[in-house]
mmCIF file of C-alpha atoms and ligand atoms in Angstrom:
data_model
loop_
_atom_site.group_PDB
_atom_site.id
_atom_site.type_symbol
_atom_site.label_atom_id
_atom_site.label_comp_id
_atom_site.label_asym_id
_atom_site.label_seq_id
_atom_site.Cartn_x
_atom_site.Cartn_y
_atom_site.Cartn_z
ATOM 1 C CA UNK A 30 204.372 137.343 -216.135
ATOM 2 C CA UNK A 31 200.387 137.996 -216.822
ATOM 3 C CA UNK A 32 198.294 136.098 -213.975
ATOM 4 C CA UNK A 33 194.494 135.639 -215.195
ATOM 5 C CA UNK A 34 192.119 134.623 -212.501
ATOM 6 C CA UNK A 35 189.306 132.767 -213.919
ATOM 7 C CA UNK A 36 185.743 131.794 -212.387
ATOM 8 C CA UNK A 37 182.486 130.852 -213.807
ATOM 9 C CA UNK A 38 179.363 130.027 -213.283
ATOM 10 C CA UNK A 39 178.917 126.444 -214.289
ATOM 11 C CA UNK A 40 181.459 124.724 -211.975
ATOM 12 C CA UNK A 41 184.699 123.938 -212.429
ATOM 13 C CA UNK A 42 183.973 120.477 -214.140
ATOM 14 C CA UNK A 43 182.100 122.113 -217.257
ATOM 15 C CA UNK A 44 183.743 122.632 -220.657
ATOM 16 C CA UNK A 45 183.143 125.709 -220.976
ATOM 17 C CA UNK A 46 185.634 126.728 -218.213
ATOM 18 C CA UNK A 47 188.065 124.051 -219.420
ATOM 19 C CA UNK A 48 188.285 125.311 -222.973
ATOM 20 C CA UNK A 49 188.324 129.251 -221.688
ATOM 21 C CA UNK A 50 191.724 128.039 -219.074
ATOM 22 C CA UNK A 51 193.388 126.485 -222.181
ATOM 23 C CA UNK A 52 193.409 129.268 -224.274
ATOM 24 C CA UNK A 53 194.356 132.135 -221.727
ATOM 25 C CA UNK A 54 197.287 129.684 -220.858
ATOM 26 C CA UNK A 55 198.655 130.796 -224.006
ATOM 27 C CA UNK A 56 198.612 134.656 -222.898
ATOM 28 C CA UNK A 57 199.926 133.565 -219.056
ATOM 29 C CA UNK A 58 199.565 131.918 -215.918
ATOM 30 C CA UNK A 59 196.223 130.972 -215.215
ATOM 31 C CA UNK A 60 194.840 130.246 -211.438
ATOM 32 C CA UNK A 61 191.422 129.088 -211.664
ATOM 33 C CA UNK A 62 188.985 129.180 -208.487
ATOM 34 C CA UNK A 63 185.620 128.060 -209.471
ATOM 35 C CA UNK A 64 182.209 127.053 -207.510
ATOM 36 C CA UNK A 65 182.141 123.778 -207.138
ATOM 37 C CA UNK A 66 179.036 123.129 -208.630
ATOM 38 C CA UNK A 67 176.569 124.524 -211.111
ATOM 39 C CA UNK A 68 175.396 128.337 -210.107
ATOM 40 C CA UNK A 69 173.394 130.071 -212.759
ATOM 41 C CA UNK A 70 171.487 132.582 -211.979
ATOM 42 C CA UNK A 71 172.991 132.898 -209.005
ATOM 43 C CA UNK A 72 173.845 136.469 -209.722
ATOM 44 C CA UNK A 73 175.871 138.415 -207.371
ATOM 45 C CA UNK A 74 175.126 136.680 -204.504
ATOM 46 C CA UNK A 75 177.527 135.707 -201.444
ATOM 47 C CA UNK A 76 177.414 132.880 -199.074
ATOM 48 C CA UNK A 77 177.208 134.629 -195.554
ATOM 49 C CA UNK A 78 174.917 131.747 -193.628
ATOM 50 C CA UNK A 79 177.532 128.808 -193.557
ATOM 51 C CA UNK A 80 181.014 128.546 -194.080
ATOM 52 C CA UNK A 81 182.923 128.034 -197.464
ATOM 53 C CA UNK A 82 185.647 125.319 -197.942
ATOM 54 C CA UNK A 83 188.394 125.193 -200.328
ATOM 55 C CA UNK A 84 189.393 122.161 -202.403
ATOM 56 C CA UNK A 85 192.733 122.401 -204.051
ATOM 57 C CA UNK A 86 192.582 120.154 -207.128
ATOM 58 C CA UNK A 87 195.851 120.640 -208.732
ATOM 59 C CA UNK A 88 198.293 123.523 -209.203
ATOM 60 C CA UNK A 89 196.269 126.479 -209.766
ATOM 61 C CA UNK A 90 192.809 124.828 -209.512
ATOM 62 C CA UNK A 91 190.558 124.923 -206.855
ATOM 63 C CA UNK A 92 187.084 124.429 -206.359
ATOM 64 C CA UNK A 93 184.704 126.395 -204.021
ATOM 65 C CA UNK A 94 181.178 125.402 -202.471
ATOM 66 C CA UNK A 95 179.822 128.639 -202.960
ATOM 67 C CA UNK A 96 179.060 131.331 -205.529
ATOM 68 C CA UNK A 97 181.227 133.191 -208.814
ATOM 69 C CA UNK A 98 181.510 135.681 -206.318
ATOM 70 C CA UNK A 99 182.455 134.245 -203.018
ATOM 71 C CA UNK A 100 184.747 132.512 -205.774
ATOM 72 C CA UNK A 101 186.648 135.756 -206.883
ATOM 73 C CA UNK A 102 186.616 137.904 -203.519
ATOM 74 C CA UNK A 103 188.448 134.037 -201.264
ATOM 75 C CA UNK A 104 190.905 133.968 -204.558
ATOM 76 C CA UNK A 105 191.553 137.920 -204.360
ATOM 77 C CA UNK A 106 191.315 138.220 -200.306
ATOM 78 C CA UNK A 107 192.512 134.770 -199.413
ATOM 79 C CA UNK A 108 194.288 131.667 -202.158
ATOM 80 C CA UNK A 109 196.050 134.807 -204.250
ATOM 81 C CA UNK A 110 196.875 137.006 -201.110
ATOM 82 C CA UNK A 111 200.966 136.310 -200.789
ATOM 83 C CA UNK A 112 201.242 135.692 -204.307
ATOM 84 C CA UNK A 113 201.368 138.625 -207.100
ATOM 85 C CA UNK A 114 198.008 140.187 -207.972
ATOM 86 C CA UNK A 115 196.627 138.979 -211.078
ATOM 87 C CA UNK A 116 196.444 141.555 -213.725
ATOM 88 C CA UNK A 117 192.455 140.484 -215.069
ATOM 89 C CA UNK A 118 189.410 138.432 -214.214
ATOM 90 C CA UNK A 119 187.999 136.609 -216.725
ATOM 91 C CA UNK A 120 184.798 134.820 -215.803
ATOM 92 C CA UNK A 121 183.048 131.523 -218.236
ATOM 93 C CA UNK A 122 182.633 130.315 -221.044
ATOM 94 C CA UNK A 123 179.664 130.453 -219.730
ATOM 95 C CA UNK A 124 177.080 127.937 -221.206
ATOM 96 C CA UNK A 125 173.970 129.682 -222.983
ATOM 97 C CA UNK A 126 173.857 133.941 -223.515
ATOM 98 C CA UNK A 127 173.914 136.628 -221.089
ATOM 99 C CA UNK A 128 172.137 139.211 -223.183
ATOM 100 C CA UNK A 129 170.122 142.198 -222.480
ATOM 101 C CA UNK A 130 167.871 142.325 -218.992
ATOM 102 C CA UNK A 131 169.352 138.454 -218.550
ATOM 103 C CA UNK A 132 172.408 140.035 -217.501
ATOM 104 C CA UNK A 133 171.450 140.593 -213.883
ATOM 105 C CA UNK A 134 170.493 137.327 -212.943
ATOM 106 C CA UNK A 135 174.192 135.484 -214.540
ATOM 107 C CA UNK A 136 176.485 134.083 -212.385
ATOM 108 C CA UNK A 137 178.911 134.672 -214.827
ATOM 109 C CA UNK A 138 178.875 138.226 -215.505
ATOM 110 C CA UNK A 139 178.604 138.222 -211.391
ATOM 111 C CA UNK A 140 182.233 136.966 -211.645
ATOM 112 C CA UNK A 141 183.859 139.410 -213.724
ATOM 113 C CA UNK A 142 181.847 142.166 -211.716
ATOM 114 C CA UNK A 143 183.308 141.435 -208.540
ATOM 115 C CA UNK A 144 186.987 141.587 -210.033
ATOM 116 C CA UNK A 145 186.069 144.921 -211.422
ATOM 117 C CA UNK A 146 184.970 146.461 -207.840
ATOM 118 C CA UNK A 147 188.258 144.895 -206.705
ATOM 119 C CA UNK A 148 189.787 147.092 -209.348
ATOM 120 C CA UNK A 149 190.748 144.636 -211.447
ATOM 121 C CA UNK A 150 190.111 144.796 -216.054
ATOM 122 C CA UNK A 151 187.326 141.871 -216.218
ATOM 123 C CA UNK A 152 185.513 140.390 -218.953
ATOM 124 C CA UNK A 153 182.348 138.029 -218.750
ATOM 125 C CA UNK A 154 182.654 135.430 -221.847
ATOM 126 C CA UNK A 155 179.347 133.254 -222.853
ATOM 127 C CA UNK A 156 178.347 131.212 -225.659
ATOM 128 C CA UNK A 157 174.794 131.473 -227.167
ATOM 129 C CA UNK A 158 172.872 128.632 -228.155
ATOM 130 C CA UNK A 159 171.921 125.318 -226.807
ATOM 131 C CA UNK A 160 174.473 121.927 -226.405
ATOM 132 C CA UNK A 161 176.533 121.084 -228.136
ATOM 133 C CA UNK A 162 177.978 124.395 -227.845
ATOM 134 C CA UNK A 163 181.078 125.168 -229.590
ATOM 135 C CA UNK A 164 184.248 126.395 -227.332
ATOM 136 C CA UNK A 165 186.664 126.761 -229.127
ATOM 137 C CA UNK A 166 185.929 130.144 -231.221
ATOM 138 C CA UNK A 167 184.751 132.076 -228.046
ATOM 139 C CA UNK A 168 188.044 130.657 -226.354
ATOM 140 C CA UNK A 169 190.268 131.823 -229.095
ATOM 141 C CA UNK A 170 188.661 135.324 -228.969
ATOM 142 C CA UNK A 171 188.683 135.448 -224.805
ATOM 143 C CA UNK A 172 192.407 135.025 -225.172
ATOM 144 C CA UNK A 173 192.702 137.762 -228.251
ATOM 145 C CA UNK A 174 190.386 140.186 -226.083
ATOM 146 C CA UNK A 175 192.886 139.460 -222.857
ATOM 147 C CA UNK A 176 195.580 140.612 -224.693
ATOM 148 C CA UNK A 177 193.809 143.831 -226.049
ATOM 149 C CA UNK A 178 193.073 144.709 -222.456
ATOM 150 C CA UNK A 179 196.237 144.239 -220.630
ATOM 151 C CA UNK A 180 197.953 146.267 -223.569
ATOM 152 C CA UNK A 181 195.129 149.360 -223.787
ATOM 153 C CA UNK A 182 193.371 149.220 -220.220
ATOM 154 C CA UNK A 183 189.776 149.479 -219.359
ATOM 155 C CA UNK A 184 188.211 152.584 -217.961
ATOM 156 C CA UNK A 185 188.410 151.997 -214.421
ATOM 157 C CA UNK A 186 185.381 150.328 -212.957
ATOM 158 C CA UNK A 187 184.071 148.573 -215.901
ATOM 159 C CA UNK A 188 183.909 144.982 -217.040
ATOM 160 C CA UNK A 189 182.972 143.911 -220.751
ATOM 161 C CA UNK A 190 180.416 141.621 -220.861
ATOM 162 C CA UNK A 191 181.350 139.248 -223.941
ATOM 163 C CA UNK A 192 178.496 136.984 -225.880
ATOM 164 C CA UNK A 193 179.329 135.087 -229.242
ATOM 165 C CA UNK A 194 177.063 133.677 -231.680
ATOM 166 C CA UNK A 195 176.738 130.222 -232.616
ATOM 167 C CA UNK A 196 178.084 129.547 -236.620
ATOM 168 C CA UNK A 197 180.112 131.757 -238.504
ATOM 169 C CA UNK A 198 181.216 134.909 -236.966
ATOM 170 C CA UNK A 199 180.899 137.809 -239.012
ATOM 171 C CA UNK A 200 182.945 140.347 -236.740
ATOM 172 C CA UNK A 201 182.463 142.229 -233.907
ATOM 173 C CA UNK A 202 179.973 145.399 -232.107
ATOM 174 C CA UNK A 203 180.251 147.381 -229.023
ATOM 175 C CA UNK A 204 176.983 147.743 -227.715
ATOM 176 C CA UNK A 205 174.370 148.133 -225.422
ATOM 177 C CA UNK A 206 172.351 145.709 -223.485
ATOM 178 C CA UNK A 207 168.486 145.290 -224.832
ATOM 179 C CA UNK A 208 166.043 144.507 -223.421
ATOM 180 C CA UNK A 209 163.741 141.572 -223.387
ATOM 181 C CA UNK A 210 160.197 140.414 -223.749
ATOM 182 C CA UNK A 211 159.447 139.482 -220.141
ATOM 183 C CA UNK A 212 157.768 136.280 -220.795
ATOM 184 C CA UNK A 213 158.840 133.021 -219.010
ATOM 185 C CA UNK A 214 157.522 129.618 -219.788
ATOM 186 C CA UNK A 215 156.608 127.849 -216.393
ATOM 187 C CA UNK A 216 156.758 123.894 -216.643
ATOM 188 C CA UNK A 217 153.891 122.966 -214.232
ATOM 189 C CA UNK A 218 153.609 119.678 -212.997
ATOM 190 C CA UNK A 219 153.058 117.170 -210.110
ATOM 191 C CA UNK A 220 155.672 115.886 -207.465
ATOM 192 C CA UNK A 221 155.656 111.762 -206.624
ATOM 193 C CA UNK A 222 153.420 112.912 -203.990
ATOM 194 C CA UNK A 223 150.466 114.461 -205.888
ATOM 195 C CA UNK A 224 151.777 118.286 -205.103
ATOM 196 C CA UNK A 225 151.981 120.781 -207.569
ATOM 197 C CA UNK A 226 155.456 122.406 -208.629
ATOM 198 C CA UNK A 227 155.814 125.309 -210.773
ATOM 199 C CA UNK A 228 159.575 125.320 -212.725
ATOM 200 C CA UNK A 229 161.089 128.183 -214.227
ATOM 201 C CA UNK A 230 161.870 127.512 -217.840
ATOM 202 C CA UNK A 231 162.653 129.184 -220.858
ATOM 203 C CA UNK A 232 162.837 133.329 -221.888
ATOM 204 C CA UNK A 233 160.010 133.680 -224.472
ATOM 205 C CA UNK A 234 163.563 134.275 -226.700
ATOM 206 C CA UNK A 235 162.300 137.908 -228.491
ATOM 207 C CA UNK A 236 163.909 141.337 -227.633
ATOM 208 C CA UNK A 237 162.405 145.048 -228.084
ATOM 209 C CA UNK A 238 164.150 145.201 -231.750
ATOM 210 C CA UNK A 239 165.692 148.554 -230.728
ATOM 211 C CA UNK A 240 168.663 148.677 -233.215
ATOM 212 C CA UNK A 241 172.275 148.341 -232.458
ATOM 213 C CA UNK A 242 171.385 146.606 -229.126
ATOM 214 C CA UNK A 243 173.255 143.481 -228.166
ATOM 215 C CA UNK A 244 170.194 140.728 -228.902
ATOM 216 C CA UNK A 245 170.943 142.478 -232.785
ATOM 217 C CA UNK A 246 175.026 141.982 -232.592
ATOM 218 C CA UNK A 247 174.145 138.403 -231.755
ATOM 219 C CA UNK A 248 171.133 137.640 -234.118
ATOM 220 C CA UNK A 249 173.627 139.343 -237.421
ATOM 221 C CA UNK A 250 176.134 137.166 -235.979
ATOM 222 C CA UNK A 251 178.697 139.459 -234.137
ATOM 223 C CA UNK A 252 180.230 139.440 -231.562
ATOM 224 C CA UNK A 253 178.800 141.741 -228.694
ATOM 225 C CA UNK A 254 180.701 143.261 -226.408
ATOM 226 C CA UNK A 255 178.735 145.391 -223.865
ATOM 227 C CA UNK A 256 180.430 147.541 -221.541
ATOM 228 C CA UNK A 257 179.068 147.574 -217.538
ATOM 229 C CA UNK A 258 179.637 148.920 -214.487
ATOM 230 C CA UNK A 259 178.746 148.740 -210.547
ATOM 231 C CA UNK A 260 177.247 152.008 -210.567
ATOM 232 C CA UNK A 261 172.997 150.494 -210.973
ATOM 233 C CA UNK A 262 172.370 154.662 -210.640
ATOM 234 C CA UNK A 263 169.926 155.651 -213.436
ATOM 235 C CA UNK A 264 171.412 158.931 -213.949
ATOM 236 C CA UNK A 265 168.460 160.222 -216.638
ATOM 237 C CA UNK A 266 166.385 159.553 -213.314
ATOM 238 C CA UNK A 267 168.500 161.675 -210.960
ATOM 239 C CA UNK A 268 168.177 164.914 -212.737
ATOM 240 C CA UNK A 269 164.396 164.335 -213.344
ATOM 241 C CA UNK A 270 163.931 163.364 -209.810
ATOM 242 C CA UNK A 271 166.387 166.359 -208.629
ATOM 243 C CA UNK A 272 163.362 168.756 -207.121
ATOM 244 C CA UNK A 273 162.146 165.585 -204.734
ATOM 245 C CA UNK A 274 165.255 167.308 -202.339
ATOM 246 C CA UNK A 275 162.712 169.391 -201.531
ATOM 247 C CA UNK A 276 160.347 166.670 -199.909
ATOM 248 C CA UNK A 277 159.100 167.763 -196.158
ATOM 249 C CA UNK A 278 158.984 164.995 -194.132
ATOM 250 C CA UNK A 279 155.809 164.762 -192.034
ATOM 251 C CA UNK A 280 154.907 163.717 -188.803
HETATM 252 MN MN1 MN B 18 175.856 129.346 -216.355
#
């Protein structure tokens, strides 16, 4: 019997999460362990400073007060540890993209990255677009792409980071992350007590329009499925950087 471990981002009361447990029922069990409250942009942070309780809601649900990741490593280390390991992580449906530079602030793809240093096939699903977003395509696929990977495998160590468009989907592209315009719009304003706040907002929305990239996929109206890893080493870097071995230290 296929076990799926799911997590996201959003907390275990959004749809998103909801929709994405319904479908992978159909493919097998499904245990879901899930912050307890909204954490986007949380990345792949852990909760070291306080302690982390567990909330069983039902069979196979349970809700954490911490992060996507302390999520995944008390269901893998912990809830799952006397039961059989579950074959996949699949983290989401997250609500909004996780495109391009974006990708190392989500929560999301934070879940599916800390099944794949456990060694587990993971896969990072999001939605792009604002509310209402639409479930139910992205949840069909999740459960079409879990099946792909427990029958073929994943090279070991990576996780697919999965974003489809909003509307009609035209098919699917492998690709690589893009990268962004780094502009943020800050919403300044005043507090009830006269002091200034500064609020992160919205991505300026345009990409470098480097073709093939997975802003493109997304903007034709594909599916983009990006490949990652743990491994942040540049390698172009390391070969340039090579001679620097050769760096006295002084004293
Ligand atoms: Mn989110």
């Amino acid at each position: 019997m296929t076990r799926i471990l799911v997590t996201n981002d959003d907390g275990i009361y959004s749809e998103g999460i909801t929709a994405l447990a319904a479908h992978l029922q159909t493919v097998g069990e499904v245990v879901v362990v899930a912050p307890s409250s909204e954490q986007s942009a949380t990345s792949h942070s852990l909760t070291l400073t306080r302690p982390l309780r567990i909330t069983k809601l039902k069979e196979n649900w349970y809700k954490v007060d911490g992060t996507p990741t302390d999520c995944v490593m008390l269901a893998l280390s912990h809830i799952l540890k006397n039961g059989p390991r579950p074959d996949l992580v699949v983290s989401g449906i997250n609500h909004g993209a996780n495109l391009g530079d974006n990708v190392t602030y989500s929560g999301t793809v934070a879940g599916a990255l800390e099944g794949s240093i456990y060694g587990l096939p993971s896969i990072a699903v999001s939605v792009v677009g604002r509310e209402p977003f639409h479930f139910e395509p992205a949840g069909r696929f999740a459960a079409q792409l879990v099946q792909k990977v427990l029958a073929e495998g994943l090279p070991k160590g990576t996780l697919l980071n999965v974003n489809v468009p909003p509307g009609e989907i035209r098919g699917v592209r492998i690709t690589p992350t893009g990268t962004k315009v780094a502009e943020t719009r800050i919403v300044e304003g005043r507090d009830p007590r006269g002091r200034r706040y500064y609020w992160i907002g919205e991505d300026s929305a345009t990409w470098h329009e480097v073709p093939g990239v997975d802003y493109e996929a997304i903007h034709q109206g594909y599916i983009s499925i990006t490949p990652l890893r743990n491994d942040l080493t540049d390698h172009r870097a390391l070969a340039e950087l090579k001679h620097w071995d050769e760096i006295q230290i002084e004293n």
